[in-house]
PDB file of C-alpha atoms in Angstrom:
ATOM      1  CA  MET D   1      74.848 159.580 110.887  1.00  0.00           C
ATOM      2  CA  LYS D   2      72.774 156.573 111.782  1.00  0.00           C
ATOM      3  CA  LEU D   3      73.514 155.349 115.299  1.00  0.00           C
ATOM      4  CA  PHE D   4      72.124 152.155 116.783  1.00  0.00           C
ATOM      5  CA  ARG D   5      72.452 149.724 119.664  1.00  0.00           C
ATOM      6  CA  HIS D   6      73.061 146.016 119.180  1.00  0.00           C
ATOM      7  CA  GLY D   7      73.106 142.891 121.314  1.00  0.00           C
ATOM      8  CA  ASN D   8      70.954 140.990 123.770  1.00  0.00           C
ATOM      9  CA  PRO D   9      68.489 142.876 126.001  1.00  0.00           C
ATOM     10  CA  GLY D  10      70.350 144.673 128.774  1.00  0.00           C
ATOM     11  CA  GLN D  11      73.718 144.024 127.112  1.00  0.00           C
ATOM     12  CA  GLU D  12      73.480 146.305 124.076  1.00  0.00           C
ATOM     13  CA  LYS D  13      76.537 148.037 122.647  1.00  0.00           C
ATOM     14  CA  PRO D  14      76.669 151.231 120.576  1.00  0.00           C
ATOM     15  CA  GLY D  15      77.042 151.125 116.818  1.00  0.00           C
ATOM     16  CA  VAL D  16      77.132 153.313 113.721  1.00  0.00           C
ATOM     17  CA  VAL D  17      76.338 152.743 110.033  1.00  0.00           C
ATOM     18  CA  ASP D  18      79.284 153.471 107.736  1.00  0.00           C
ATOM     19  CA  SER D  19      79.130 155.086 104.282  1.00  0.00           C
ATOM     20  CA  SER D  20      78.620 151.727 102.569  1.00  0.00           C
ATOM     21  CA  GLY D  21      75.771 150.694 104.860  1.00  0.00           C
ATOM     22  CA  GLN D  22      77.834 148.331 106.997  1.00  0.00           C
ATOM     23  CA  LEU D  23      77.065 148.092 110.706  1.00  0.00           C
ATOM     24  CA  ARG D  24      80.104 149.034 112.823  1.00  0.00           C
ATOM     25  CA  ASP D  25      80.679 148.628 116.554  1.00  0.00           C
ATOM     26  CA  LEU D  26      81.316 151.852 118.496  1.00  0.00           C
ATOM     27  CA  SER D  27      81.979 150.356 121.927  1.00  0.00           C
ATOM     28  CA  GLY D  28      85.676 151.228 121.726  1.00  0.00           C
ATOM     29  CA  VAL D  29      84.746 154.898 121.340  1.00  0.00           C
ATOM     30  CA  ILE D  30      81.710 155.489 123.575  1.00  0.00           C
ATOM     31  CA  ALA D  31      80.022 153.385 126.239  1.00  0.00           C
ATOM     32  CA  ASP D  32      76.465 153.607 124.903  1.00  0.00           C
ATOM     33  CA  ILE D  33      73.988 155.640 122.875  1.00  0.00           C
ATOM     34  CA  ASN D  34      72.405 157.626 125.700  1.00  0.00           C
ATOM     35  CA  GLY D  35      71.927 161.158 126.938  1.00  0.00           C
ATOM     36  CA  ALA D  36      75.618 161.506 127.742  1.00  0.00           C
ATOM     37  CA  ALA D  37      76.689 160.512 124.230  1.00  0.00           C
ATOM     38  CA  ILE D  38      74.334 162.467 121.965  1.00  0.00           C
ATOM     39  CA  ASN D  39      75.569 165.974 122.619  1.00  0.00           C
ATOM     40  CA  ASP D  40      76.922 167.925 119.662  1.00  0.00           C
ATOM     41  CA  GLU D  41      80.562 167.519 120.742  1.00  0.00           C
ATOM     42  CA  THR D  42      80.419 163.728 120.962  1.00  0.00           C
ATOM     43  CA  LEU D  43      78.453 163.416 117.720  1.00  0.00           C
ATOM     44  CA  LYS D  44      81.108 165.489 115.928  1.00  0.00           C
ATOM     45  CA  LYS D  45      83.791 163.203 117.384  1.00  0.00           C
ATOM     46  CA  ILE D  46      82.019 160.126 116.015  1.00  0.00           C
ATOM     47  CA  ALA D  47      81.465 161.757 112.617  1.00  0.00           C
ATOM     48  CA  ALA D  48      85.203 162.461 112.336  1.00  0.00           C
ATOM     49  CA  LEU D  49      86.167 158.799 112.807  1.00  0.00           C
ATOM     50  CA  ASP D  50      87.313 156.483 110.034  1.00  0.00           C
ATOM     51  CA  LEU D  51      84.221 154.331 110.396  1.00  0.00           C
ATOM     52  CA  ALA D  52      85.561 151.651 108.055  1.00  0.00           C
ATOM     53  CA  SER D  53      88.282 150.902 110.617  1.00  0.00           C
ATOM     54  CA  LEU D  54      85.769 149.970 113.316  1.00  0.00           C
ATOM     55  CA  PRO D  55      84.833 146.305 113.931  1.00  0.00           C
ATOM     56  CA  LEU D  56      81.870 144.938 112.011  1.00  0.00           C
ATOM     57  CA  VAL D  57      78.773 143.941 113.953  1.00  0.00           C
ATOM     58  CA  PRO D  58      78.067 140.215 113.423  1.00  0.00           C
ATOM     59  CA  GLU D  59      75.317 139.592 110.893  1.00  0.00           C
ATOM     60  CA  GLY D  60      71.964 138.836 112.467  1.00  0.00           C
ATOM     61  CA  THR D  61      72.728 140.622 115.738  1.00  0.00           C
ATOM     62  CA  ARG D  62      69.607 141.976 117.441  1.00  0.00           C
ATOM     63  CA  PHE D  63      68.887 145.706 117.275  1.00  0.00           C
ATOM     64  CA  GLY D  64      68.141 147.167 120.702  1.00  0.00           C
ATOM     65  CA  PRO D  65      66.241 150.402 121.364  1.00  0.00           C
ATOM     66  CA  CYS D  66      68.210 153.139 119.607  1.00  0.00           C
ATOM     67  CA  VAL D  67      68.741 155.097 122.844  1.00  0.00           C
ATOM     68  CA  SER D  68      69.161 153.843 126.417  1.00  0.00           C
ATOM     69  CA  ASN D  69      68.416 155.193 129.885  1.00  0.00           C
ATOM     70  CA  VAL D  70      65.481 157.253 128.654  1.00  0.00           C
ATOM     71  CA  GLY D  71      64.306 159.592 131.400  1.00  0.00           C
ATOM     72  CA  LYS D  72      60.995 160.671 129.867  1.00  0.00           C
ATOM     73  CA  PHE D  73      58.944 159.146 127.042  1.00  0.00           C
ATOM     74  CA  ILE D  74      56.544 161.904 126.014  1.00  0.00           C
ATOM     75  CA  CYS D  75      53.864 161.414 123.362  1.00  0.00           C
ATOM     76  CA  ILE D  76      51.658 163.788 121.402  1.00  0.00           C
ATOM     77  CA  GLY D  77      48.108 162.726 120.586  1.00  0.00           C
ATOM     78  CA  LEU D  78      45.947 163.679 117.600  1.00  0.00           C
ATOM     79  CA  ASN D  79      48.842 165.520 115.945  1.00  0.00           C
ATOM     80  CA  TYR D  80      47.809 164.770 112.346  1.00  0.00           C
ATOM     81  CA  ALA D  81      44.779 166.576 110.984  1.00  0.00           C
ATOM     82  CA  ASP D  82      43.677 163.530 108.982  1.00  0.00           C
ATOM     83  CA  HIS D  83      44.057 161.213 112.003  1.00  0.00           C
ATOM     84  CA  ALA D  84      41.969 163.565 114.164  1.00  0.00           C
ATOM     85  CA  ALA D  85      39.284 163.395 111.473  1.00  0.00           C
ATOM     86  CA  GLU D  86      39.221 159.575 111.444  1.00  0.00           C
ATOM     87  CA  SER D  87      39.011 159.641 115.253  1.00  0.00           C
ATOM     88  CA  GLY D  88      35.987 161.927 115.047  1.00  0.00           C
ATOM     89  CA  VAL D  89      37.528 164.755 117.080  1.00  0.00           C
ATOM     90  CA  ALA D  90      38.517 168.333 116.375  1.00  0.00           C
ATOM     91  CA  VAL D  91      42.122 169.242 115.631  1.00  0.00           C
ATOM     92  CA  PRO D  92      43.596 170.303 119.011  1.00  0.00           C
ATOM     93  CA  SER D  93      44.340 173.980 119.560  1.00  0.00           C
ATOM     94  CA  GLU D  94      47.335 172.962 121.712  1.00  0.00           C
ATOM     95  CA  PRO D  95      49.285 169.687 121.738  1.00  0.00           C
ATOM     96  CA  VAL D  96      47.665 166.759 123.565  1.00  0.00           C
ATOM     97  CA  VAL D  97      50.429 165.478 125.851  1.00  0.00           C
ATOM     98  CA  PHE D  98      50.689 162.123 127.614  1.00  0.00           C
ATOM     99  CA  MET D  99      53.476 159.887 128.898  1.00  0.00           C
ATOM    100  CA  LYS D 100      54.443 156.342 128.030  1.00  0.00           C
ATOM    101  CA  ALA D 101      56.189 154.313 130.723  1.00  0.00           C
ATOM    102  CA  THR D 102      59.894 153.896 129.961  1.00  0.00           C
ATOM    103  CA  SER D 103      59.435 150.185 130.792  1.00  0.00           C
ATOM    104  CA  ALA D 104      57.442 149.984 127.536  1.00  0.00           C
ATOM    105  CA  ILE D 105      60.614 150.571 125.498  1.00  0.00           C
ATOM    106  CA  THR D 106      61.873 147.632 123.432  1.00  0.00           C
ATOM    107  CA  GLY D 107      63.976 146.974 120.373  1.00  0.00           C
ATOM    108  CA  PRO D 108      62.461 147.625 116.946  1.00  0.00           C
ATOM    109  CA  ASN D 109      62.032 143.952 116.093  1.00  0.00           C
ATOM    110  CA  ASP D 110      61.161 142.552 119.520  1.00  0.00           C
ATOM    111  CA  ASN D 111      57.776 140.950 120.126  1.00  0.00           C
ATOM    112  CA  VAL D 112      54.753 143.076 120.974  1.00  0.00           C
ATOM    113  CA  ILE D 113      53.126 141.546 124.051  1.00  0.00           C
ATOM    114  CA  LYS D 114      49.325 141.532 124.075  1.00  0.00           C
ATOM    115  CA  PRO D 115      48.390 142.260 127.725  1.00  0.00           C
ATOM    116  CA  ARG D 116      46.067 140.079 129.746  1.00  0.00           C
ATOM    117  CA  ASN D 117      42.436 141.138 129.247  1.00  0.00           C
ATOM    118  CA  SER D 118      43.362 143.088 126.109  1.00  0.00           C
ATOM    119  CA  THR D 119      40.555 143.243 123.526  1.00  0.00           C
ATOM    120  CA  LYS D 120      41.544 146.205 121.326  1.00  0.00           C
ATOM    121  CA  LEU D 121      45.290 146.165 120.649  1.00  0.00           C
ATOM    122  CA  ASP D 122      46.239 148.779 118.058  1.00  0.00           C
ATOM    123  CA  TRP D 123      49.212 150.184 116.140  1.00  0.00           C
ATOM    124  CA  GLU D 124      50.556 153.682 115.404  1.00  0.00           C
ATOM    125  CA  VAL D 125      53.634 154.447 113.285  1.00  0.00           C
ATOM    126  CA  GLU D 126      55.211 157.679 114.532  1.00  0.00           C
ATOM    127  CA  LEU D 127      58.218 159.904 114.011  1.00  0.00           C
ATOM    128  CA  GLY D 128      60.138 160.224 117.258  1.00  0.00           C
ATOM    129  CA  PHE D 129      62.933 162.564 118.205  1.00  0.00           C
ATOM    130  CA  VAL D 130      65.502 162.489 120.997  1.00  0.00           C
ATOM    131  CA  ILE D 131      66.619 165.487 123.033  1.00  0.00           C
ATOM    132  CA  GLY D 132      70.366 166.221 122.903  1.00  0.00           C
ATOM    133  CA  LYS D 133      70.783 168.858 125.615  1.00  0.00           C
ATOM    134  CA  HIS D 134      68.952 170.323 128.594  1.00  0.00           C
ATOM    135  CA  ALA D 135      65.952 172.329 127.418  1.00  0.00           C
ATOM    136  CA  SER D 136      63.933 174.733 129.546  1.00  0.00           C
ATOM    137  CA  TYR D 137      61.829 177.655 128.266  1.00  0.00           C
ATOM    138  CA  VAL D 138      63.314 177.244 124.801  1.00  0.00           C
ATOM    139  CA  GLU D 139      62.613 179.958 122.224  1.00  0.00           C
ATOM    140  CA  LEU D 140      60.910 178.681 119.084  1.00  0.00           C
ATOM    141  CA  ASP D 141      63.662 179.847 116.732  1.00  0.00           C
ATOM    142  CA  GLU D 142      66.285 177.948 118.773  1.00  0.00           C
ATOM    143  CA  ALA D 143      64.309 174.754 119.342  1.00  0.00           C
ATOM    144  CA  MET D 144      65.825 172.639 116.553  1.00  0.00           C
ATOM    145  CA  ASP D 145      69.251 172.915 118.200  1.00  0.00           C
ATOM    146  CA  TYR D 146      67.953 170.761 121.087  1.00  0.00           C
ATOM    147  CA  ILE D 147      67.095 167.764 118.884  1.00  0.00           C
ATOM    148  CA  ALA D 148      69.895 165.186 118.653  1.00  0.00           C
ATOM    149  CA  GLY D 149      68.149 162.983 116.106  1.00  0.00           C
ATOM    150  CA  TYR D 150      65.059 161.167 114.912  1.00  0.00           C
ATOM    151  CA  CYS D 151      63.773 157.586 114.956  1.00  0.00           C
ATOM    152  CA  VAL D 152      60.872 155.278 114.115  1.00  0.00           C
ATOM    153  CA  ILE D 153      58.421 154.527 116.935  1.00  0.00           C
ATOM    154  CA  ASN D 154      55.445 152.184 117.080  1.00  0.00           C
ATOM    155  CA  ASP D 155      53.115 153.764 119.642  1.00  0.00           C
ATOM    156  CA  VAL D 156      51.362 150.476 120.433  1.00  0.00           C
ATOM    157  CA  SER D 157      48.029 151.162 122.141  1.00  0.00           C
ATOM    158  CA  GLU D 158      45.289 149.193 123.887  1.00  0.00           C
ATOM    159  CA  ARG D 159      42.118 151.138 123.055  1.00  0.00           C
ATOM    160  CA  ASN D 160      39.904 149.474 125.661  1.00  0.00           C
ATOM    161  CA  PHE D 161      42.393 150.359 128.393  1.00  0.00           C
ATOM    162  CA  GLN D 162      42.927 153.832 126.910  1.00  0.00           C
ATOM    163  CA  LEU D 163      39.382 154.965 126.147  1.00  0.00           C
ATOM    164  CA  GLU D 164      36.836 152.714 127.836  1.00  0.00           C
ATOM    165  CA  ARG D 165      38.197 151.774 131.241  1.00  0.00           C
ATOM    166  CA  PRO D 166      37.098 154.046 134.138  1.00  0.00           C
ATOM    167  CA  GLY D 167      39.324 156.943 135.070  1.00  0.00           C
ATOM    168  CA  GLY D 168      39.920 158.554 131.708  1.00  0.00           C
ATOM    169  CA  GLN D 169      43.695 158.127 131.614  1.00  0.00           C
ATOM    170  CA  TRP D 170      45.312 157.474 128.229  1.00  0.00           C
ATOM    171  CA  ASP D 171      48.438 156.233 129.999  1.00  0.00           C
ATOM    172  CA  LYS D 172      46.766 152.938 130.946  1.00  0.00           C
ATOM    173  CA  GLY D 173      46.452 152.003 127.285  1.00  0.00           C
ATOM    174  CA  LYS D 174      49.827 153.337 126.226  1.00  0.00           C
ATOM    175  CA  GLY D 175      52.443 152.200 128.733  1.00  0.00           C
ATOM    176  CA  CYS D 176      52.192 148.407 128.831  1.00  0.00           C
ATOM    177  CA  ASP D 177      55.368 146.365 128.455  1.00  0.00           C
ATOM    178  CA  SER D 178      56.589 146.278 124.804  1.00  0.00           C
ATOM    179  CA  PHE D 179      54.357 149.206 123.744  1.00  0.00           C
ATOM    180  CA  GLY D 180      57.330 151.394 122.735  1.00  0.00           C
ATOM    181  CA  PRO D 181      59.600 149.879 120.065  1.00  0.00           C
ATOM    182  CA  LEU D 182      62.349 152.425 119.219  1.00  0.00           C
ATOM    183  CA  GLY D 183      64.658 152.386 116.220  1.00  0.00           C
ATOM    184  CA  PRO D 184      66.446 150.705 114.572  1.00  0.00           C
ATOM    185  CA  TYR D 185      68.437 153.914 114.094  1.00  0.00           C
ATOM    186  CA  LEU D 186      68.855 157.257 115.773  1.00  0.00           C
ATOM    187  CA  VAL D 187      69.328 159.429 112.685  1.00  0.00           C
ATOM    188  CA  THR D 188      71.176 162.619 113.607  1.00  0.00           C
ATOM    189  CA  ARG D 189      69.388 165.857 112.796  1.00  0.00           C
ATOM    190  CA  ASP D 190      71.908 166.903 110.128  1.00  0.00           C
ATOM    191  CA  GLU D 191      70.694 164.002 107.971  1.00  0.00           C
ATOM    192  CA  VAL D 192      67.019 165.000 108.221  1.00  0.00           C
ATOM    193  CA  LYS D 193      66.672 168.062 106.024  1.00  0.00           C
ATOM    194  CA  ASN D 194      62.962 168.524 106.676  1.00  0.00           C
ATOM    195  CA  PRO D 195      61.180 166.456 109.355  1.00  0.00           C
ATOM    196  CA  LEU D 196      57.871 167.691 107.921  1.00  0.00           C
ATOM    197  CA  ASP D 197      58.461 165.970 104.580  1.00  0.00           C
ATOM    198  CA  LEU D 198      58.861 162.289 105.444  1.00  0.00           C
ATOM    199  CA  TYR D 199      56.879 159.307 104.187  1.00  0.00           C
ATOM    200  CA  LEU D 200      55.747 156.853 106.879  1.00  0.00           C
ATOM    201  CA  TRP D 201      53.857 153.581 106.575  1.00  0.00           C
ATOM    202  CA  LEU D 202      52.633 150.534 108.490  1.00  0.00           C
ATOM    203  CA  LYS D 203      51.432 147.075 107.452  1.00  0.00           C
ATOM    204  CA  VAL D 204      49.723 144.278 109.376  1.00  0.00           C
ATOM    205  CA  ASN D 205      50.091 140.776 107.947  1.00  0.00           C
ATOM    206  CA  GLY D 206      51.261 142.319 104.665  1.00  0.00           C
ATOM    207  CA  LYS D 207      48.288 144.680 104.268  1.00  0.00           C
ATOM    208  CA  THR D 208      49.028 148.417 104.270  1.00  0.00           C
ATOM    209  CA  PHE D 209      46.954 150.328 106.823  1.00  0.00           C
ATOM    210  CA  GLN D 210      48.965 153.525 107.320  1.00  0.00           C
ATOM    211  CA  ASN D 211      50.401 155.401 104.372  1.00  0.00           C
ATOM    212  CA  GLY D 212      51.037 159.040 105.215  1.00  0.00           C
ATOM    213  CA  SER D 213      53.384 161.986 105.398  1.00  0.00           C
ATOM    214  CA  THR D 214      54.676 164.101 108.237  1.00  0.00           C
ATOM    215  CA  ASP D 215      53.536 167.155 106.231  1.00  0.00           C
ATOM    216  CA  GLN D 216      50.135 166.580 107.860  1.00  0.00           C
ATOM    217  CA  MET D 217      51.501 167.255 111.359  1.00  0.00           C
ATOM    218  CA  VAL D 218      49.642 169.955 113.255  1.00  0.00           C
ATOM    219  CA  PHE D 219      52.552 170.756 115.609  1.00  0.00           C
ATOM    220  CA  SER D 220      56.101 170.343 114.291  1.00  0.00           C
ATOM    221  CA  PRO D 221      59.032 168.851 116.240  1.00  0.00           C
ATOM    222  CA  GLN D 222      60.456 172.369 116.488  1.00  0.00           C
ATOM    223  CA  PHE D 223      57.256 173.687 118.058  1.00  0.00           C
ATOM    224  CA  LEU D 224      56.971 170.674 120.373  1.00  0.00           C
ATOM    225  CA  VAL D 225      60.426 171.294 121.875  1.00  0.00           C
ATOM    226  CA  HIS D 226      59.460 174.909 122.498  1.00  0.00           C
ATOM    227  CA  TYR D 227      56.011 174.018 123.841  1.00  0.00           C
ATOM    228  CA  LEU D 228      56.974 171.132 126.129  1.00  0.00           C
ATOM    229  CA  SER D 229      59.874 173.097 127.606  1.00  0.00           C
ATOM    230  CA  GLN D 230      57.376 175.621 128.981  1.00  0.00           C
ATOM    231  CA  PHE D 231      55.919 172.928 131.263  1.00  0.00           C
ATOM    232  CA  MET D 232      58.891 170.702 132.101  1.00  0.00           C
ATOM    233  CA  SER D 233      62.607 170.643 131.473  1.00  0.00           C
ATOM    234  CA  LEU D 234      63.678 168.198 128.795  1.00  0.00           C
ATOM    235  CA  GLN D 235      66.842 166.201 129.453  1.00  0.00           C
ATOM    236  CA  PRO D 236      69.375 164.603 127.095  1.00  0.00           C
ATOM    237  CA  GLY D 237      68.024 161.220 126.052  1.00  0.00           C
ATOM    238  CA  ASP D 238      64.344 162.093 126.536  1.00  0.00           C
ATOM    239  CA  VAL D 239      62.171 160.701 123.721  1.00  0.00           C
ATOM    240  CA  ILE D 240      59.236 162.561 122.175  1.00  0.00           C
ATOM    241  CA  SER D 241      56.831 160.746 119.846  1.00  0.00           C
ATOM    242  CA  THR D 242      54.995 163.105 117.524  1.00  0.00           C
ATOM    243  CA  GLY D 243      51.703 161.400 116.673  1.00  0.00           C
ATOM    244  CA  THR D 244      50.406 159.157 113.920  1.00  0.00           C
ATOM    245  CA  PRO D 245      48.762 159.533 110.498  1.00  0.00           C
ATOM    246  CA  PRO D 246      45.380 157.929 109.731  1.00  0.00           C
ATOM    247  CA  GLY D 247      44.952 154.197 109.292  1.00  0.00           C
ATOM    248  CA  VAL D 248      45.023 152.923 112.872  1.00  0.00           C
ATOM    249  CA  GLY D 249      42.920 149.893 113.750  1.00  0.00           C
ATOM    250  CA  LEU D 250      40.434 151.994 115.696  1.00  0.00           C
ATOM    251  CA  GLY D 251      39.700 154.033 112.570  1.00  0.00           C
ATOM    252  CA  GLN D 252      38.800 151.083 110.341  1.00  0.00           C
ATOM    253  CA  LYS D 253      35.163 150.385 109.526  1.00  0.00           C
ATOM    254  CA  PRO D 254      34.635 148.073 111.289  1.00  0.00           C
ATOM    255  CA  PRO D 255      37.644 148.451 113.640  1.00  0.00           C
ATOM    256  CA  VAL D 256      40.524 145.981 113.267  1.00  0.00           C
ATOM    257  CA  TYR D 257      42.668 144.937 116.216  1.00  0.00           C
ATOM    258  CA  LEU D 258      45.792 142.836 116.755  1.00  0.00           C
ATOM    259  CA  ASN D 259      45.917 139.265 117.982  1.00  0.00           C
ATOM    260  CA  ALA D 260      48.697 136.803 118.793  1.00  0.00           C
ATOM    261  CA  GLY D 261      50.513 135.757 115.633  1.00  0.00           C
ATOM    262  CA  ASP D 262      49.914 139.001 113.745  1.00  0.00           C
ATOM    263  CA  VAL D 263      52.976 140.615 112.148  1.00  0.00           C
ATOM    264  CA  ILE D 264      53.441 144.401 112.181  1.00  0.00           C
ATOM    265  CA  GLU D 265      55.866 146.070 109.763  1.00  0.00           C
ATOM    266  CA  LEU D 266      56.495 149.817 109.715  1.00  0.00           C
ATOM    267  CA  GLY D 267      59.010 152.411 108.675  1.00  0.00           C
ATOM    268  CA  ILE D 268      59.845 156.014 107.923  1.00  0.00           C
ATOM    269  CA  GLU D 269      61.703 157.303 104.894  1.00  0.00           C
ATOM    270  CA  GLY D 270      65.457 157.285 105.575  1.00  0.00           C
ATOM    271  CA  MET D 271      65.108 155.902 109.113  1.00  0.00           C
ATOM    272  CA  GLY D 272      64.820 152.168 108.668  1.00  0.00           C
ATOM    273  CA  THR D 273      62.070 149.705 109.395  1.00  0.00           C
ATOM    274  CA  GLN D 274      60.637 147.699 112.264  1.00  0.00           C
ATOM    275  CA  LYS D 275      58.995 144.264 112.352  1.00  0.00           C
ATOM    276  CA  GLN D 276      57.151 142.832 115.354  1.00  0.00           C
ATOM    277  CA  VAL D 277      55.201 139.667 116.055  1.00  0.00           C
ATOM    278  CA  VAL D 278      52.315 139.871 118.520  1.00  0.00           C
ATOM    279  CA  VAL D 279      52.430 137.328 121.360  1.00  0.00           C
ATOM    280  CA  ASN D 280      50.167 136.789 124.352  1.00  0.00           C
ATOM    281  CA  ALA D 281      51.312 137.875 127.802  1.00  0.00           C
TER     282      ALA D 281
END
């Protein structure tokens, strides 16, 4: 299934895509798409519905973030061998883990806000996944059972804040408001036969910069659930972003960065697309 959230910011309602691609409202069935609603039991209940009998979502309605009330927004850095190469660093022997502020989360087509004093605003198309049940010390062969579904994420980054400001903390360049567009859809794991065989792409002002495949991932979603659960419990609704393929602005020669008025378009095979306009803070 493809689940989504629709409506104005802070007033989003749950929705589902029916077999003909129509957007249907789920608010008469569940309250929201959140940690409480993406367990296996509730997902089976939704799948059993006659989706064609549900109300249609009005055309042109805004897509909100595909999951609400996210507790943790965990990101993995340098998780594509070819992206590590363009960044001039070795492929990590263990996952590079950092957090994005949950206040960075926005809808897939909302504006990206260029922060004050930003000089190196960058893009990163990424495959994200959402945890469906409490995970702690998960065995590798059981890890896929903890993934509720997958989504498109733009891991927007400010490279000056991330890499050049004193203190050495990636989080400063990763957690600004609007730096975490999620969605449009949460695609349940049964629809994603192989998360390591997905095409993903990103364009800026119509020019393709990222054009890759998840088969270049160093650490798979399955391994990441296992690995992260050794250090912290993962809760239903937590979001994990799995890294980006090559083609980011930082890797261009010379580097290319975003400015107000630029248009970012991105997507992942079978998971929908995003489109953002950059605006000044």
